[in-house]
mmCIF file of C-alpha atoms in Angstrom:
data_model
loop_
_atom_site.group_PDB
_atom_site.id
_atom_site.type_symbol
_atom_site.label_atom_id
_atom_site.label_comp_id
_atom_site.label_asym_id
_atom_site.label_seq_id
_atom_site.Cartn_x
_atom_site.Cartn_y
_atom_site.Cartn_z
ATOM 1 C CA MET M 16 108.368 130.003 88.197
ATOM 2 C CA ASP M 17 110.990 131.830 90.236
ATOM 3 C CA LEU M 18 109.411 132.886 93.527
ATOM 4 C CA ALA M 19 112.694 133.872 95.286
ATOM 5 C CA PRO M 20 112.221 137.567 94.524
ATOM 6 C CA PHE M 21 108.822 137.598 96.047
ATOM 7 C CA LYS M 22 109.870 135.776 99.192
ATOM 8 C CA LEU M 23 112.733 138.150 99.582
ATOM 9 C CA ASP M 24 110.422 141.117 99.437
ATOM 10 C CA ILE M 25 108.310 139.556 102.246
ATOM 11 C CA ASP M 26 111.423 138.986 104.260
ATOM 12 C CA GLU M 27 112.567 142.558 103.904
ATOM 13 C CA LEU M 28 109.021 143.790 104.873
ATOM 14 C CA LEU M 29 109.037 141.819 108.000
ATOM 15 C CA ASP M 30 112.597 142.813 108.896
ATOM 16 C CA ASP M 31 111.647 146.466 108.559
ATOM 17 C CA TYR M 32 108.710 146.042 110.762
ATOM 18 C CA ALA M 33 110.625 144.055 113.341
ATOM 19 C CA LYS M 34 113.271 146.849 113.481
ATOM 20 C CA GLU M 35 110.686 149.252 114.827
ATOM 21 C CA ASN M 36 110.082 147.063 117.832
ATOM 22 C CA CYS M 37 106.308 147.441 117.297
ATOM 23 C CA THR M 38 103.558 144.948 117.895
ATOM 24 C CA SER M 39 100.349 146.749 116.678
ATOM 25 C CA PHE M 40 98.734 145.851 113.311
ATOM 26 C CA THR M 41 98.243 149.658 112.660
ATOM 27 C CA ASP M 42 102.150 150.056 112.611
ATOM 28 C CA PHE M 43 102.447 146.976 110.346
ATOM 29 C CA LYS M 44 99.950 148.485 107.846
ATOM 30 C CA ARG M 45 101.908 151.772 108.030
ATOM 31 C CA VAL M 46 105.114 150.004 107.059
ATOM 32 C CA TRP M 47 103.141 147.865 104.305
ATOM 33 C CA MET M 48 101.797 151.239 102.802
ATOM 34 C CA ALA M 49 105.130 153.050 103.106
ATOM 35 C CA LYS M 50 106.819 150.287 101.010
ATOM 36 C CA LYS M 51 103.808 150.245 98.726
ATOM 37 C CA PHE M 52 103.862 146.454 99.226
ATOM 38 C CA SER M 53 100.631 145.777 97.354
ATOM 39 C CA TYR M 54 102.628 146.189 94.160
ATOM 40 C CA ILE M 55 104.023 142.815 94.942
ATOM 41 C CA PHE M 56 101.190 141.417 92.743
ATOM 42 C CA GLU M 57 102.127 143.467 89.691
ATOM 43 C CA GLY M 58 104.756 140.914 89.038
ATOM 44 C CA ARG M 59 102.562 137.999 89.454
ATOM 45 C CA PRO M 60 102.801 135.087 86.901
ATOM 46 C CA LYS M 61 100.322 134.794 84.146
ATOM 47 C CA THR M 62 99.696 131.164 84.951
ATOM 48 C CA ASN M 63 99.607 128.936 88.036
ATOM 49 C CA SER M 64 98.048 131.749 90.178
ATOM 50 C CA GLY M 65 97.027 129.287 92.982
ATOM 51 C CA VAL M 66 100.625 127.959 93.262
ATOM 52 C CA PHE M 67 101.793 131.601 93.364
ATOM 53 C CA MET M 68 99.395 132.640 96.215
ATOM 54 C CA GLN M 69 100.011 129.469 98.255
ATOM 55 C CA SER M 70 103.798 130.067 97.987
ATOM 56 C CA LEU M 71 103.383 133.543 99.432
ATOM 57 C CA PHE M 72 101.024 132.281 102.163
ATOM 58 C CA LEU M 73 103.315 129.430 102.942
ATOM 59 C CA HIS M 74 106.323 131.658 103.333
ATOM 60 C CA CYS M 75 104.398 133.830 105.837
ATOM 61 C CA ILE M 76 103.227 130.643 107.760
ATOM 62 C CA GLY M 77 106.895 129.612 107.793
ATOM 63 C CA HIS M 78 107.840 132.801 109.653
ATOM 64 C CA MET M 79 104.776 132.631 111.891
ATOM 65 C CA THR M 80 105.377 129.110 113.000
ATOM 66 C CA SER M 81 109.235 129.298 113.183
ATOM 67 C CA GLN M 82 111.346 128.970 116.423
ATOM 68 C CA SER M 83 111.943 132.723 116.601
ATOM 69 C CA SER M 84 110.614 134.785 119.447
ATOM 70 C CA LEU M 85 107.075 135.854 119.563
ATOM 71 C CA LEU M 86 107.701 139.482 118.277
ATOM 72 C CA GLN M 87 109.618 138.011 115.260
ATOM 73 C CA ARG M 88 106.747 135.695 114.496
ATOM 74 C CA LEU M 89 103.990 138.288 114.833
ATOM 75 C CA PRO M 90 104.510 140.008 111.587
ATOM 76 C CA GLY M 91 104.251 136.820 109.834
ATOM 77 C CA LEU M 92 100.627 136.603 110.774
ATOM 78 C CA TYR M 93 100.009 140.332 109.825
ATOM 79 C CA CYS M 94 101.483 139.831 106.415
ATOM 80 C CA LEU M 95 99.529 136.605 105.871
ATOM 81 C CA TYR M 96 96.331 138.526 106.553
ATOM 82 C CA CYS M 97 97.189 141.384 104.402
ATOM 83 C CA LEU M 98 98.372 139.270 101.448
ATOM 84 C CA TYR M 99 94.904 137.535 101.567
ATOM 85 C CA GLU M 100 92.966 140.737 101.668
ATOM 86 C CA CYS M 101 95.001 142.425 98.864
ATOM 87 C CA GLN M 102 95.280 139.612 96.489
ATOM 88 C CA PRO M 103 93.938 140.561 93.042
ATOM 89 C CA TYR M 104 92.176 137.239 92.484
ATOM 90 C CA LYS M 105 88.323 136.813 92.621
ATOM 91 C CA PRO M 106 87.256 134.687 94.413
ATOM 92 C CA HIS M 107 90.113 134.845 96.838
ATOM 93 C CA TYR M 108 92.509 131.959 97.084
ATOM 94 C CA LYS M 109 92.169 130.532 100.590
ATOM 95 C CA ILE M 110 95.204 129.995 102.908
ATOM 96 C CA TYR M 111 96.046 126.164 103.082
ATOM 97 C CA LEU M 112 96.800 125.244 106.615
ATOM 98 C CA SER M 113 97.839 121.691 107.584
ATOM 99 C CA LEU M 114 96.865 119.919 110.750
ATOM 100 C CA GLU M 115 100.387 120.422 112.175
ATOM 101 C CA GLU M 116 100.375 124.062 111.235
ATOM 102 C CA SER M 117 97.082 124.609 112.855
ATOM 103 C CA LYS M 118 98.462 123.213 116.057
ATOM 104 C CA LYS M 119 101.223 125.666 115.917
ATOM 105 C CA LEU M 120 98.802 128.471 115.208
ATOM 106 C CA LYS M 121 96.810 127.413 118.291
ATOM 107 C CA ASP M 122 100.175 127.492 120.329
ATOM 108 C CA PHE M 123 100.883 130.764 118.844
ATOM 109 C CA VAL M 124 97.591 132.280 119.880
ATOM 110 C CA ILE M 125 97.982 131.007 123.414
ATOM 111 C CA GLU M 126 101.364 132.447 123.663
ATOM 112 C CA ALA M 127 100.050 135.722 122.369
ATOM 113 C CA LYS M 128 97.211 135.997 124.888
ATOM 114 C CA GLN M 129 99.643 135.123 127.677
ATOM 115 C CA ASN M 130 101.809 138.017 126.673
ATOM 116 C CA GLY M 131 98.995 140.498 126.465
ATOM 117 C CA LEU M 132 98.718 140.633 122.669
ATOM 118 C CA ALA M 133 94.957 140.552 122.465
ATOM 119 C CA LEU M 134 94.909 141.499 118.838
ATOM 120 C CA VAL M 135 96.247 138.165 117.703
ATOM 121 C CA PRO M 136 93.293 136.018 118.887
ATOM 122 C CA ALA M 137 90.978 138.574 117.509
ATOM 123 C CA LEU M 138 92.595 138.669 114.160
ATOM 124 C CA VAL M 139 92.767 134.834 113.850
ATOM 125 C CA LYS M 140 89.124 134.621 114.929
ATOM 126 C CA ARG M 141 88.330 137.178 112.137
ATOM 127 C CA MET M 142 90.237 135.012 109.657
ATOM 128 C CA LEU M 143 88.315 131.864 110.745
ATOM 129 C CA ASP M 144 84.939 133.718 110.564
ATOM 130 C CA LYS M 145 85.775 134.914 107.046
ATOM 131 C CA GLY M 146 86.634 131.491 105.864
ATOM 132 C CA MET M 147 90.123 132.418 104.891
ATOM 133 C CA PHE M 148 91.542 128.958 105.767
ATOM 134 C CA LEU M 149 91.498 125.739 103.837
ATOM 135 C CA PHE M 150 92.388 122.980 106.290
ATOM 136 C CA GLY M 151 94.146 119.806 105.185
ATOM 137 C CA PHE M 152 96.495 117.084 106.287
ATOM 138 C CA ILE M 153 99.645 117.386 104.285
ATOM 139 C CA ASN M 154 102.253 119.643 105.742
ATOM 140 C CA LEU M 155 103.691 121.599 102.883
ATOM 141 C CA LEU M 156 106.444 123.030 104.959
ATOM 142 C CA GLY M 157 107.940 119.688 105.842
ATOM 143 C CA ASP M 158 110.497 117.491 103.786
ATOM 144 C CA ASN M 159 108.691 114.306 104.041
ATOM 145 C CA GLU M 160 105.904 114.852 101.603
ATOM 146 C CA ALA M 161 106.160 111.421 100.048
ATOM 147 C CA LYS M 162 105.818 109.880 103.505
ATOM 148 C CA GLU M 163 102.852 111.925 104.485
ATOM 149 C CA VAL M 164 101.081 111.070 101.133
ATOM 150 C CA ASP M 165 101.575 107.376 101.898
ATOM 151 C CA GLU M 166 100.165 107.895 105.445
ATOM 152 C CA MET M 167 97.209 109.690 103.814
ATOM 153 C CA ASN M 168 96.668 106.758 101.375
ATOM 154 C CA ALA M 169 96.873 104.244 104.168
ATOM 155 C CA SER M 170 94.402 106.155 106.270
ATOM 156 C CA GLN M 171 92.021 106.459 103.361
ATOM 157 C CA ASN M 172 92.250 102.790 102.622
ATOM 158 C CA LYS M 173 91.416 102.060 106.215
ATOM 159 C CA ARG M 174 88.292 104.233 105.950
ATOM 160 C CA VAL M 175 87.291 102.394 102.751
ATOM 161 C CA LYS M 176 87.695 99.041 104.453
ATOM 162 C CA PHE M 177 85.761 100.267 107.400
ATOM 163 C CA ALA M 178 82.964 101.522 105.148
ATOM 164 C CA CYS M 179 82.756 98.228 103.297
ATOM 165 C CA ASP M 180 82.647 96.217 106.463
ATOM 166 C CA LYS M 181 79.741 98.327 107.792
ATOM 167 C CA LEU M 182 77.832 98.218 104.625
ATOM 168 C CA PHE M 183 78.097 94.499 104.204
ATOM 169 C CA ALA M 184 77.476 93.585 107.854
ATOM 170 C CA ASN M 185 74.287 91.430 108.321
ATOM 171 C CA THR M 186 73.421 91.632 104.590
ATOM 172 C CA GLN M 187 73.525 89.354 101.619
ATOM 173 C CA ILE M 188 75.770 91.586 99.634
ATOM 174 C CA GLY M 189 78.794 89.724 100.650
ATOM 175 C CA SER M 190 77.392 86.571 99.148
ATOM 176 C CA TYR M 191 76.416 88.295 95.979
ATOM 177 C CA MET M 192 80.023 89.576 95.554
ATOM 178 C CA HIS M 193 81.317 86.018 95.573
ATOM 179 C CA THR M 194 78.590 84.717 93.289
ATOM 180 C CA ASP M 195 79.716 83.272 90.031
ATOM 181 C CA LEU M 196 76.802 83.973 87.857
ATOM 182 C CA GLY M 197 77.867 81.651 85.147
ATOM 183 C CA VAL M 198 77.707 78.744 87.664
ATOM 184 C CA GLU M 199 74.434 79.788 89.044
ATOM 185 C CA PHE M 200 72.810 79.954 85.542
ATOM 186 C CA GLU M 201 74.610 76.814 84.472
ATOM 187 C CA LEU M 202 75.816 78.839 81.474
ATOM 188 C CA ASP M 203 77.424 75.986 79.811
ATOM 189 C CA SER M 204 74.319 73.832 79.851
ATOM 190 C CA ILE M 205 72.192 76.747 78.640
ATOM 191 C CA LYS M 206 74.527 77.354 75.689
ATOM 192 C CA LYS M 207 74.398 73.791 74.721
ATOM 193 C CA LEU M 208 70.686 73.448 74.997
ATOM 194 C CA SER M 209 70.095 76.760 72.934
ATOM 195 C CA MET M 210 72.543 75.479 70.254
ATOM 196 C CA ASP M 211 70.885 72.153 70.129
ATOM 197 C CA TYR M 212 67.416 73.744 69.930
ATOM 198 C CA ALA M 213 68.574 76.046 67.156
ATOM 199 C CA LYS M 214 69.987 73.142 65.211
ATOM 200 C CA ALA M 215 66.926 71.142 65.649
ATOM 201 C CA LYS M 216 64.755 74.013 64.575
ATOM 202 C CA GLU M 217 66.705 74.434 61.347
ATOM 203 C CA SER M 218 66.459 70.704 60.747
ATOM 204 C CA ALA M 219 62.620 70.653 61.332
ATOM 205 C CA PHE M 220 62.055 73.613 58.959
ATOM 206 C CA ALA M 221 64.377 72.162 56.254
ATOM 207 C CA GLU M 222 62.361 68.788 56.510
ATOM 208 C CA ALA M 223 58.999 70.562 56.531
ATOM 209 C CA SER M 224 59.956 72.710 53.511
ATOM 210 C CA GLN M 225 60.176 69.628 51.280
ATOM 211 C CA THR M 226 56.366 69.054 51.771
ATOM 212 C CA VAL M 227 54.621 72.467 52.741
ATOM 213 C CA ASP M 228 55.175 76.078 52.131
ATOM 214 C CA VAL M 229 57.157 77.529 55.198
ATOM 215 C CA GLU M 230 57.754 80.991 53.661
ATOM 216 C CA ASP M 231 55.482 82.756 56.306
ATOM 217 C CA ALA M 232 57.381 81.057 59.145
ATOM 218 C CA LYS M 233 60.922 81.746 58.131
ATOM 219 C CA HIS M 234 61.092 84.708 60.555
ATOM 220 C CA ILE M 235 61.267 82.058 63.492
ATOM 221 C CA LEU M 236 64.637 81.135 62.209
ATOM 222 C CA GLN M 237 65.917 84.850 62.059
ATOM 223 C CA ASN M 238 66.702 85.392 65.738
ATOM 224 C CA ASP M 239 69.728 87.748 66.147
ATOM 225 C CA LYS M 240 71.090 85.820 69.181
ATOM 226 C CA LEU M 241 70.750 82.464 70.850
ATOM 227 C CA LEU M 242 69.565 82.444 74.441
ATOM 228 C CA GLY M 243 72.967 81.136 75.520
ATOM 229 C CA ASP M 244 74.705 84.163 73.978
ATOM 230 C CA LYS M 245 72.398 86.591 75.834
ATOM 231 C CA VAL M 246 72.857 84.854 79.178
ATOM 232 C CA GLU M 247 76.714 84.983 78.490
ATOM 233 C CA GLU M 248 76.584 88.606 77.955
ATOM 234 C CA ILE M 249 74.713 89.108 81.273
ATOM 235 C CA VAL M 250 77.395 87.034 83.021
ATOM 236 C CA LYS M 251 80.239 89.173 81.571
ATOM 237 C CA GLU M 252 78.398 92.341 82.536
ATOM 238 C CA TRP M 253 78.011 91.084 86.085
ATOM 239 C CA ASP M 254 81.687 90.030 86.182
ATOM 240 C CA ALA M 255 82.774 93.602 84.848
ATOM 241 C CA GLN M 256 80.779 95.380 87.568
ATOM 242 C CA LYS M 257 82.229 93.236 90.280
ATOM 243 C CA GLU M 258 85.775 93.950 88.959
ATOM 244 C CA GLU M 259 85.141 97.582 88.965
ATOM 245 C CA PHE M 260 83.751 97.484 92.512
ATOM 246 C CA TYR M 261 86.997 95.589 93.628
ATOM 247 C CA GLN M 262 89.212 98.348 91.988
ATOM 248 C CA LYS M 263 87.154 101.113 93.544
ATOM 249 C CA THR M 264 87.072 99.817 97.035
ATOM 250 C CA GLY M 265 90.310 97.946 97.223
ATOM 251 C CA VAL M 266 88.351 94.750 98.240
ATOM 252 C CA SER M 267 89.817 91.569 97.085
ATOM 253 C CA PRO M 268 87.507 88.956 95.431
ATOM 254 C CA HIS M 269 88.811 86.454 98.071
ATOM 255 C CA ASP M 270 88.322 88.786 100.982
ATOM 256 C CA GLU M 271 85.911 87.623 103.897
ATOM 257 C CA LEU M 272 83.983 90.786 104.791
ATOM 258 C CA ALA M 273 83.463 91.233 108.567
ATOM 259 C CA VAL M 274 82.806 94.096 110.807
ATOM 260 C CA VAL M 275 86.006 95.522 112.262
ATOM 261 C CA ASP M 276 86.456 96.039 116.026
ATOM 262 C CA ASN M 277 85.458 99.473 117.078
ATOM 263 C CA ASP M 278 83.638 101.017 120.066
ATOM 264 C CA GLU M 279 79.991 100.637 120.921
ATOM 265 C CA SER M 280 79.003 103.751 119.143
ATOM 266 C CA GLY M 281 80.142 102.170 115.887
ATOM 267 C CA GLU M 282 82.073 105.353 114.933
ATOM 268 C CA PHE M 283 85.489 105.172 113.109
ATOM 269 C CA HIS M 284 88.496 106.648 114.935
ATOM 270 C CA ASP M 285 91.753 107.304 113.441
ATOM 271 C CA GLU M 286 94.591 107.507 116.029
ATOM 272 C CA ASN M 287 96.533 110.113 113.895
ATOM 273 C CA GLU M 288 93.708 112.596 113.896
ATOM 274 C CA THR M 289 92.990 115.137 116.595
ATOM 275 C CA ASP M 290 90.441 117.986 117.217
ATOM 276 C CA ALA M 291 93.035 120.611 116.538
ATOM 277 C CA PHE M 292 90.794 122.607 114.230
ATOM 278 C CA ASP M 293 87.913 122.553 116.783
ATOM 279 C CA GLU M 294 90.217 123.244 119.634
ATOM 280 C CA LEU M 295 91.613 126.288 117.804
ATOM 281 C CA GLU M 296 88.175 127.838 117.225
ATOM 282 C CA GLN M 297 87.119 127.056 120.836
ATOM 283 C CA LEU M 298 90.155 128.700 122.125
ATOM 284 C CA LEU M 299 89.374 131.915 120.314
ATOM 285 C CA LEU M 300 85.809 131.921 121.653
ATOM 286 C CA GLU M 301 87.013 131.949 125.360
#
């Protein structure tokens, strides 16, 4: 999917608006309509619609969060809003915004307010109220995607470990996890006893059949499984469930589960996380 022509169209639209030295959203809509820019969707791909829309959104976000002047970044926000509202998809694809990008958006709003551009915080607040954004942690504009994915996995593993520690604290679940059911049931002894019992039963019937009619009692010999075999199936099922638990939680069979150190509230805190999203919304309410 070649998206370069679509991105070039966006660049030209923003350049045309910037040349007019305007700051109002009304002027941007005038330039948009003069170029009949909604027709950008006429050439949209038949498949991967989500990738297509996010690529357009991302290109606008790149303009909006660049190192350019405020007036050069402003049309990036306007174009982002218009692309969302004019997209032909129902329901609308939301605008993915990473944690880092949300911080830049917050700084952008602060700078706009300081420069008297009251429309910017109002427009961003409208976008938040309408639920246009989909917040995430991966910065799609960066070039270290693999590193960030690894960091996300590490953070997720840390959360899972914390959840396991809290779940197993002061309970008997930890001891159950390390229980060898075969040993607890003395499986080998049960299998030997059940086998000896089956042989003794067959021998007794064979001996009795020589003197009496045992036809009505033959059903006693027709058991499908020995007790030892049934217990062994239970042990195997127990082991399979434990293994599945280890795989899903990342806990090792030899791990000693203990409560991790945390503050008195017992809440999990990730040093890499901030309240950027909440700060942004609070800022717009001021």
